[in-house]
């Protein structure tokens, strides 16, 4: 081998080694990812999204919100309509998320920040997967940090802290469109309640008499539930009730002119209806009614249900069937003149808050003047006989006080 050829080989080897060292150094240089989008391509595909799923603690999604027949539904709730506002908020949060800094790439440390495998039963973070026209965008959102979260792109070993914060729900019930009913109390004409046990009753609006008419009109004519006893309650704080038919004792001042009052049909013999304020449906009983969850009606035992039939001023009649099962308060809804409500609620049962359930299905006893206690009856009898009962000490002969 000639000297010239030997030198050329040495130079080539040096160049090769130097190139390798340079490439290795470049590969290991820290990357400046600050401000980069967590999911760079998602922003341009938001209008093409068809599925969003959330997965935590299982191999299959725990929530699937997808577009079906032109509307967004929750697959795990029998394709019940989804909360589109909540979906939109999450999609925008994912597309707006920016990397603050790079974090650990060691899988052993992933559980510490909540970006471990979401299939693990002990997973604290969740994988959010978005299917759009260009394919699937998936990211694991971990624990909160600063004003954002830890995050890791699915299939990538590098984790990051990102901002702004990405909040989401991992249970299907939180993704349903919770809106059920919004009826103003002023539009309610009558409420007929048939309890699972005990007598039925009806609360009906009595429209105030117009000037010169001389008589009030009962809103919503129809049959009386449970009993022929009917009591028109006067204004709030009136202590008694005035009967409009035989069988009910007591008298009550009439409601102020120009104000509607409420009557109670089905008053038990010997009892009196409460005043108009107590009889009137609560302003919040039927307005803004929302569902906490939804299930097929066949999954709930309605064999011992209470039924409330609400007649509105526009002629619409809403039938609500309610049953308490464990700590859940389930209702069914049906309307005579609201096709949209019927289509949304047909074949389904809804879990509502307990206090809302109690406001709809009020026990008859709540609408009656409380029964007098034996002591109160004795006091009333003594008063009628000639004065208030004397205290025992008052009957004792008082000794005169000696003069000083």
Short mmCIF file of C-alpha atoms in Angstrom, two decimals:
data_model
loop_
_atom_site.label_atom_id
_atom_site.label_comp_id
_atom_site.label_asym_id
_atom_site.label_seq_id
_atom_site.Cartn_x
_atom_site.Cartn_y
_atom_site.Cartn_z
CA UNK A 1 0.00 0.00 0.00
CA UNK A 2 1.43 3.32 -1.03
CA UNK A 3 1.95 6.07 1.45
CA UNK A 4 -0.51 8.35 -0.38
CA UNK A 5 -3.24 5.73 -0.27
CA UNK A 6 -2.67 5.11 3.43
CA UNK A 7 -3.00 8.81 4.23
CA UNK A 8 -6.23 9.00 2.22
CA UNK A 9 -7.70 6.11 4.20
CA UNK A 10 -6.79 7.77 7.48
CA UNK A 11 -8.38 11.06 6.39
CA UNK A 12 -11.57 9.26 5.31
CA UNK A 13 -11.80 7.44 8.63
CA UNK A 14 -11.33 10.66 10.57
CA UNK A 15 -14.06 12.36 8.54
CA UNK A 16 -16.44 9.45 9.06
CA UNK A 17 -15.88 9.40 12.79
CA UNK A 18 -16.29 13.18 13.02
CA UNK A 19 -19.53 13.05 11.06
CA UNK A 20 -20.91 10.34 13.29
CA UNK A 21 -19.99 12.27 16.41
CA UNK A 22 -21.62 15.42 15.00
CA UNK A 23 -24.86 13.65 14.13
CA UNK A 24 -24.97 12.01 17.54
CA UNK A 25 -24.46 15.33 19.27
CA UNK A 26 -27.20 16.96 17.20
CA UNK A 27 -29.59 14.14 17.97
CA UNK A 28 -29.03 14.52 21.70
CA UNK A 29 -29.35 18.30 21.80
CA UNK A 30 -32.35 19.46 23.87
CA UNK A 31 -35.21 20.44 21.56
CA UNK A 32 -36.90 23.81 22.00
CA UNK A 33 -40.55 22.79 22.01
CA UNK A 34 -41.85 25.71 24.07
CA UNK A 35 -44.98 27.15 22.51
CA UNK A 36 -45.48 24.30 20.05
CA UNK A 37 -48.98 22.84 19.71
CA UNK A 38 -49.60 19.59 21.56
CA UNK A 39 -51.70 18.32 18.63
CA UNK A 40 -50.47 20.42 15.69
CA UNK A 41 -52.87 19.14 13.03
CA UNK A 42 -56.07 19.18 15.09
CA UNK A 43 -56.86 22.89 14.79
CA UNK A 44 -57.35 22.58 11.04
CA UNK A 45 -59.58 19.53 11.36
CA UNK A 46 -62.04 20.59 14.07
CA UNK A 47 -64.90 20.83 11.58
CA UNK A 48 -64.28 17.28 10.38
CA UNK A 49 -64.33 15.57 13.79
CA UNK A 50 -66.79 12.66 13.99
CA UNK A 51 -65.81 10.86 17.20
CA UNK A 52 -64.33 11.81 20.56
CA UNK A 53 -63.63 9.08 23.08
CA UNK A 54 -62.25 9.05 26.62
CA UNK A 55 -60.49 6.04 28.09
CA UNK A 56 -59.29 5.51 31.63
CA UNK A 57 -58.70 2.28 33.51
CA UNK A 58 -59.75 0.01 30.64
CA UNK A 59 -58.79 -1.13 27.18
CA UNK A 60 -62.09 0.12 25.74
CA UNK A 61 -63.35 3.72 25.86
CA UNK A 62 -65.37 4.66 28.92
CA UNK A 63 -67.06 7.48 26.99
CA UNK A 64 -67.77 7.71 23.27
CA UNK A 65 -69.37 10.86 21.88
CA UNK A 66 -70.00 10.47 18.17
CA UNK A 67 -71.96 11.99 15.35
CA UNK A 68 -74.90 9.79 14.40
CA UNK A 69 -77.77 10.61 12.06
CA UNK A 70 -76.80 14.27 12.06
CA UNK A 71 -76.59 14.72 15.81
CA UNK A 72 -74.04 14.15 18.56
CA UNK A 73 -74.90 11.30 20.95
CA UNK A 74 -73.37 9.37 23.85
CA UNK A 75 -72.91 5.74 22.78
CA UNK A 76 -72.76 4.40 26.35
CA UNK A 77 -76.17 5.95 27.08
CA UNK A 78 -78.08 4.37 24.22
CA UNK A 79 -77.14 7.21 21.84
CA UNK A 80 -78.92 9.77 23.97
CA UNK A 81 -78.19 13.37 22.82
CA UNK A 82 -74.82 14.68 23.98
CA UNK A 83 -73.92 18.00 25.55
CA UNK A 84 -72.53 19.67 22.43
CA UNK A 85 -71.26 22.70 24.34
CA UNK A 86 -69.11 20.47 26.54
CA UNK A 87 -67.80 18.62 23.47
CA UNK A 88 -66.91 21.87 21.72
CA UNK A 89 -65.13 23.18 24.81
CA UNK A 90 -62.92 20.09 25.06
CA UNK A 91 -62.05 20.08 21.35
CA UNK A 92 -61.02 23.73 21.51
CA UNK A 93 -58.95 23.09 24.65
CA UNK A 94 -57.09 20.26 22.89
CA UNK A 95 -56.41 22.31 19.78
CA UNK A 96 -55.28 25.33 21.84
CA UNK A 97 -52.97 23.36 24.16
CA UNK A 98 -49.34 24.53 23.89
CA UNK A 99 -46.23 22.87 25.25
CA UNK A 100 -44.60 24.71 28.16
CA UNK A 101 -41.65 22.38 28.60
CA UNK A 102 -40.53 18.82 28.04
CA UNK A 103 -40.74 16.43 30.99
CA UNK A 104 -39.75 12.84 31.67
CA UNK A 105 -39.29 10.22 28.95
CA UNK A 106 -38.86 7.40 31.45
CA UNK A 107 -41.98 5.15 31.51
CA UNK A 108 -41.26 4.30 35.14
CA UNK A 109 -42.02 7.91 36.04
CA UNK A 110 -45.22 8.23 34.02
CA UNK A 111 -47.55 7.24 36.91
CA UNK A 112 -46.08 10.06 39.00
CA UNK A 113 -47.47 12.68 36.63
CA UNK A 114 -50.53 10.69 35.49
CA UNK A 115 -49.54 9.88 31.89
CA UNK A 116 -49.16 6.11 32.29
CA UNK A 117 -50.91 3.55 30.11
CA UNK A 118 -54.65 4.40 30.37
CA UNK A 119 -55.48 0.68 30.19
CA UNK A 120 -54.09 0.22 33.70
CA UNK A 121 -56.87 -0.09 36.31
CA UNK A 122 -54.87 2.26 38.53
CA UNK A 123 -54.44 4.93 35.84
CA UNK A 124 -54.99 8.47 37.10
CA UNK A 125 -54.89 10.14 33.71
CA UNK A 126 -57.01 9.44 30.66
CA UNK A 127 -56.53 9.09 26.94
CA UNK A 128 -58.58 11.39 24.77
CA UNK A 129 -58.87 10.25 21.18
CA UNK A 130 -60.31 12.42 18.41
CA UNK A 131 -61.19 10.96 15.02
CA UNK A 132 -61.22 13.47 12.16
CA UNK A 133 -60.92 13.42 8.38
CA UNK A 134 -57.12 13.18 8.53
CA UNK A 135 -57.13 10.29 11.02
CA UNK A 136 -56.89 9.89 14.77
CA UNK A 137 -55.39 12.35 17.26
CA UNK A 138 -54.75 10.79 20.66
CA UNK A 139 -53.18 12.22 23.78
CA UNK A 140 -52.96 11.18 27.41
CA UNK A 141 -53.86 13.99 29.79
CA UNK A 142 -52.33 13.66 33.24
CA UNK A 143 -52.34 15.49 36.53
CA UNK A 144 -52.71 19.27 36.83
CA UNK A 145 -49.53 21.35 36.93
CA UNK A 146 -49.38 25.13 37.15
CA UNK A 147 -52.12 26.49 34.91
CA UNK A 148 -52.26 23.36 32.78
CA UNK A 149 -51.64 19.61 32.80
CA UNK A 150 -49.01 17.01 32.19
CA UNK A 151 -49.58 15.33 28.84
CA UNK A 152 -48.11 12.71 26.55
CA UNK A 153 -49.00 11.95 22.96
CA UNK A 154 -50.20 8.36 22.66
CA UNK A 155 -47.39 6.13 21.37
CA UNK A 156 -44.71 8.70 22.29
CA UNK A 157 -42.41 8.34 25.26
CA UNK A 158 -41.89 12.06 25.74
CA UNK A 159 -44.14 13.85 28.22
CA UNK A 160 -44.77 17.57 28.54
CA UNK A 161 -46.40 20.20 30.66
CA UNK A 162 -49.01 22.03 28.60
CA UNK A 163 -51.26 25.07 28.98
CA UNK A 164 -54.06 26.06 29.22
CA UNK A 165 -55.74 23.49 31.41
CA UNK A 166 -57.66 20.63 29.78
CA UNK A 167 -60.67 19.51 31.83
CA UNK A 168 -62.96 16.61 30.91
CA UNK A 169 -65.23 13.92 32.32
CA UNK A 170 -64.62 10.18 32.21
CA UNK A 171 -68.19 9.02 33.02
CA UNK A 172 -70.90 8.89 30.33
CA UNK A 173 -73.57 10.46 32.54
CA UNK A 174 -71.69 13.75 32.57
CA UNK A 175 -71.75 13.94 28.76
CA UNK A 176 -75.52 13.77 28.18
CA UNK A 177 -77.60 16.80 27.29
CA UNK A 178 -79.06 17.18 30.78
CA UNK A 179 -81.86 19.61 29.88
CA UNK A 180 -85.31 18.09 30.35
CA UNK A 181 -88.07 20.56 31.10
CA UNK A 182 -88.45 24.30 31.49
CA UNK A 183 -91.98 25.26 32.52
CA UNK A 184 -92.72 28.55 34.28
CA UNK A 185 -94.97 28.28 37.32
CA UNK A 186 -97.19 31.02 35.84
CA UNK A 187 -98.15 28.68 33.01
CA UNK A 188 -99.30 25.83 35.25
CA UNK A 189 -103.08 25.51 35.52
CA UNK A 190 -103.48 22.29 37.48
CA UNK A 191 -101.43 19.42 38.88
CA UNK A 192 -103.06 16.07 39.52
CA UNK A 193 -101.02 13.68 41.65
CA UNK A 194 -101.77 9.99 42.08
CA UNK A 195 -99.36 8.55 44.65
CA UNK A 196 -98.29 4.93 44.64
CA UNK A 197 -100.05 4.68 48.01
CA UNK A 198 -102.59 6.98 49.60
CA UNK A 199 -105.27 9.32 48.25
CA UNK A 200 -104.88 11.35 45.07
CA UNK A 201 -105.27 15.11 44.98
CA UNK A 202 -105.36 18.05 42.58
CA UNK A 203 -103.94 21.53 42.97
CA UNK A 204 -105.64 23.90 40.53
CA UNK A 205 -105.30 27.57 39.72
CA UNK A 206 -108.31 29.79 40.43
CA UNK A 207 -108.08 32.76 38.09
CA UNK A 208 -108.75 36.08 39.78
CA UNK A 209 -112.11 37.67 39.03
CA UNK A 210 -112.04 40.45 36.50
CA UNK A 211 -113.50 43.81 37.58
CA UNK A 212 -117.29 43.61 37.66
CA UNK A 213 -117.46 39.86 37.08
CA UNK A 214 -118.11 39.11 40.71
CA UNK A 215 -116.71 35.56 40.60
CA UNK A 216 -113.41 33.83 40.11
CA UNK A 217 -112.94 31.20 37.42
CA UNK A 218 -111.24 27.86 37.92
CA UNK A 219 -108.46 27.27 35.41
CA UNK A 220 -108.46 23.86 33.81
CA UNK A 221 -111.82 22.23 34.16
CA UNK A 222 -112.00 18.52 34.67
CA UNK A 223 -112.48 15.76 37.16
CA UNK A 224 -111.46 15.94 40.76
CA UNK A 225 -108.80 13.56 41.96
CA UNK A 226 -109.45 11.45 44.99
CA UNK A 227 -112.28 13.30 46.74
CA UNK A 228 -115.11 15.71 46.22
CA UNK A 229 -113.82 17.96 49.00
CA UNK A 230 -112.50 21.13 47.43
CA UNK A 231 -110.93 24.01 49.31
CA UNK A 232 -109.92 27.36 47.87
CA UNK A 233 -106.99 28.72 49.76
CA UNK A 234 -106.69 32.40 50.41
CA UNK A 235 -103.53 34.46 50.29
CA UNK A 236 -100.40 33.63 52.22
CA UNK A 237 -100.57 33.78 56.02
CA UNK A 238 -104.34 33.28 56.11
CA UNK A 239 -104.87 30.85 58.91
CA UNK A 240 -108.02 29.19 57.62
CA UNK A 241 -109.53 27.87 54.42
CA UNK A 242 -112.84 28.51 52.73
CA UNK A 243 -114.88 25.60 51.43
CA UNK A 244 -116.31 25.67 47.95
CA UNK A 245 -118.33 22.50 48.44
CA UNK A 246 -119.78 20.56 51.32
CA UNK A 247 -117.69 18.50 53.65
CA UNK A 248 -114.92 20.96 54.46
CA UNK A 249 -114.93 23.17 57.51
CA UNK A 250 -113.28 26.53 58.02
CA UNK A 251 -113.38 29.98 56.51
CA UNK A 252 -110.75 32.02 54.75
CA UNK A 253 -110.56 35.56 53.48
CA UNK A 254 -110.68 35.76 49.70
CA UNK A 255 -107.49 36.27 47.74
CA UNK A 256 -106.69 39.92 46.96
CA UNK A 257 -108.39 41.19 43.83
CA UNK A 258 -106.33 40.72 40.71
CA UNK A 259 -104.32 37.80 42.10
CA UNK A 260 -104.81 34.15 41.19
CA UNK A 261 -105.19 31.70 44.04
CA UNK A 262 -104.95 27.92 44.26
CA UNK A 263 -107.50 25.34 45.29
CA UNK A 264 -106.90 21.86 46.64
CA UNK A 265 -109.25 19.05 45.60
CA UNK A 266 -109.10 15.86 47.62
CA UNK A 267 -108.94 17.37 51.11
CA UNK A 268 -109.55 14.55 53.64
CA UNK A 269 -112.62 14.95 55.89
CA UNK A 270 -111.90 17.03 58.96
CA UNK A 271 -108.76 18.60 57.45
CA UNK A 272 -108.08 22.02 55.93
CA UNK A 273 -105.98 23.02 52.95
CA UNK A 274 -102.85 25.09 53.49
CA UNK A 275 -102.77 28.67 52.24
CA UNK A 276 -102.34 29.60 48.59
CA UNK A 277 -98.60 30.15 48.82
CA UNK A 278 -98.09 26.61 50.07
CA UNK A 279 -100.45 25.13 47.50
CA UNK A 280 -98.89 26.98 44.58
CA UNK A 281 -96.24 25.02 42.66
CA UNK A 282 -92.73 26.13 43.47
CA UNK A 283 -91.22 28.48 40.87
CA UNK A 284 -88.35 26.01 40.49
CA UNK A 285 -90.28 22.73 40.55
CA UNK A 286 -90.73 22.46 36.80
CA UNK A 287 -88.37 25.12 35.45
CA UNK A 288 -84.80 24.28 34.48
CA UNK A 289 -85.32 20.61 35.32
CA UNK A 290 -82.19 18.62 34.45
CA UNK A 291 -81.20 14.96 34.45
CA UNK A 292 -78.23 13.53 36.31
CA UNK A 293 -78.34 10.33 34.25
CA UNK A 294 -80.44 8.42 31.72
CA UNK A 295 -81.18 4.73 31.20
CA UNK A 296 -83.65 2.58 29.26
CA UNK A 297 -87.03 2.66 31.00
CA UNK A 298 -86.99 -1.13 31.30
CA UNK A 299 -84.01 -0.91 33.65
CA UNK A 300 -86.06 0.87 36.35
CA UNK A 301 -88.87 -0.62 38.45
CA UNK A 302 -91.88 1.67 37.99
CA UNK A 303 -94.38 -0.81 39.44
CA UNK A 304 -94.93 1.43 42.49
CA UNK A 305 -94.76 4.80 40.81
CA UNK A 306 -96.37 8.15 41.57
CA UNK A 307 -97.89 9.99 38.62
CA UNK A 308 -98.15 13.78 38.31
CA UNK A 309 -100.18 15.20 35.43
CA UNK A 310 -99.44 18.87 34.77
CA UNK A 311 -101.83 20.89 32.59
CA UNK A 312 -100.39 24.09 31.10
CA UNK A 313 -102.10 27.23 29.89
CA UNK A 314 -101.35 26.39 26.25
CA UNK A 315 -103.22 23.09 26.56
CA UNK A 316 -100.10 20.95 26.71
CA UNK A 317 -100.34 18.16 29.28
CA UNK A 318 -97.12 16.78 30.72
CA UNK A 319 -97.24 13.42 32.47
CA UNK A 320 -94.43 12.66 34.92
CA UNK A 321 -94.10 9.18 36.39
CA UNK A 322 -91.70 8.91 39.33
CA UNK A 323 -90.14 6.12 41.37
CA UNK A 324 -87.42 6.06 44.01
CA UNK A 325 -84.99 3.15 43.67
CA UNK A 326 -82.26 3.13 46.30
CA UNK A 327 -80.73 6.59 46.29
CA UNK A 328 -81.89 7.34 42.74
CA UNK A 329 -84.99 9.36 41.83
CA UNK A 330 -86.20 8.22 38.42
CA UNK A 331 -88.87 9.82 36.24
CA UNK A 332 -90.50 9.26 32.87
CA UNK A 333 -91.77 12.17 30.80
CA UNK A 334 -94.51 12.43 28.19
CA UNK A 335 -96.12 15.49 26.64
CA UNK A 336 -99.37 15.80 24.68
CA UNK A 337 -98.23 18.74 22.53
CA UNK A 338 -94.43 18.64 22.50
CA UNK A 339 -93.19 16.23 19.85
CA UNK A 340 -89.55 17.16 20.41
CA UNK A 341 -89.74 16.32 24.12
CA UNK A 342 -91.51 13.04 23.38
CA UNK A 343 -88.88 12.06 20.81
CA UNK A 344 -86.08 12.83 23.24
CA UNK A 345 -87.57 11.04 26.25
CA UNK A 346 -89.42 8.09 24.70
CA UNK A 347 -88.38 4.77 26.21
CA UNK A 348 -86.03 6.40 28.70
CA UNK A 349 -85.93 7.04 32.42
CA UNK A 350 -84.10 9.97 33.98
CA UNK A 351 -82.41 10.30 37.34
CA UNK A 352 -83.05 13.76 38.81
CA UNK A 353 -81.95 15.42 42.04
CA UNK A 354 -83.89 14.31 45.10
CA UNK A 355 -85.06 17.79 46.03
CA UNK A 356 -86.41 18.33 42.50
CA UNK A 357 -88.27 15.00 42.70
CA UNK A 358 -89.81 16.01 46.04
CA UNK A 359 -90.90 19.35 44.58
CA UNK A 360 -92.83 17.61 41.78
CA UNK A 361 -94.37 14.74 43.77
CA UNK A 362 -95.44 16.56 46.92
CA UNK A 363 -97.12 14.45 49.64
CA UNK A 364 -100.71 15.50 50.36
CA UNK A 365 -99.83 16.12 53.99
CA UNK A 366 -97.57 19.02 52.94
CA UNK A 367 -100.59 20.77 51.42
CA UNK A 368 -102.74 20.57 54.54
CA UNK A 369 -102.92 22.62 57.72
CA UNK A 370 -101.08 20.55 60.35
CA UNK A 371 -103.27 18.58 62.74
CA UNK A 372 -103.84 20.13 66.15
CA UNK A 373 -102.05 18.44 69.02
CA UNK A 374 -104.13 17.32 72.06
CA UNK A 375 -102.65 20.15 74.13
CA UNK A 376 -103.65 22.73 71.53
CA UNK A 377 -107.18 21.33 71.40
CA UNK A 378 -107.46 21.51 75.19
CA UNK A 379 -106.27 25.11 75.17
CA UNK A 380 -108.77 26.05 72.47
CA UNK A 381 -111.61 24.44 74.46
CA UNK A 382 -110.63 26.31 77.61
CA UNK A 383 -110.51 29.60 75.73
CA UNK A 384 -113.97 29.01 74.33
CA UNK A 385 -115.27 28.25 77.87
CA UNK A 386 -114.35 31.66 79.26
CA UNK A 387 -110.74 32.60 79.04
CA UNK A 388 -107.26 31.24 78.72
CA UNK A 389 -106.27 28.33 80.95
CA UNK A 390 -104.65 29.40 84.18
CA UNK A 391 -101.15 28.38 85.04
CA UNK A 392 -101.12 26.02 88.06
CA UNK A 393 -99.13 28.51 90.03
CA UNK A 394 -101.79 31.14 89.48
CA UNK A 395 -104.36 29.13 91.50
CA UNK A 396 -102.30 29.16 94.60
CA UNK A 397 -103.30 31.75 97.19
CA UNK A 398 -100.76 34.50 97.26
CA UNK A 399 -99.50 35.61 100.69
CA UNK A 400 -99.54 39.36 101.16
CA UNK A 401 -96.16 40.97 101.17
CA UNK A 402 -95.44 42.41 104.63
CA UNK A 403 -94.97 46.13 104.69
CA UNK A 404 -91.54 47.28 105.46
#
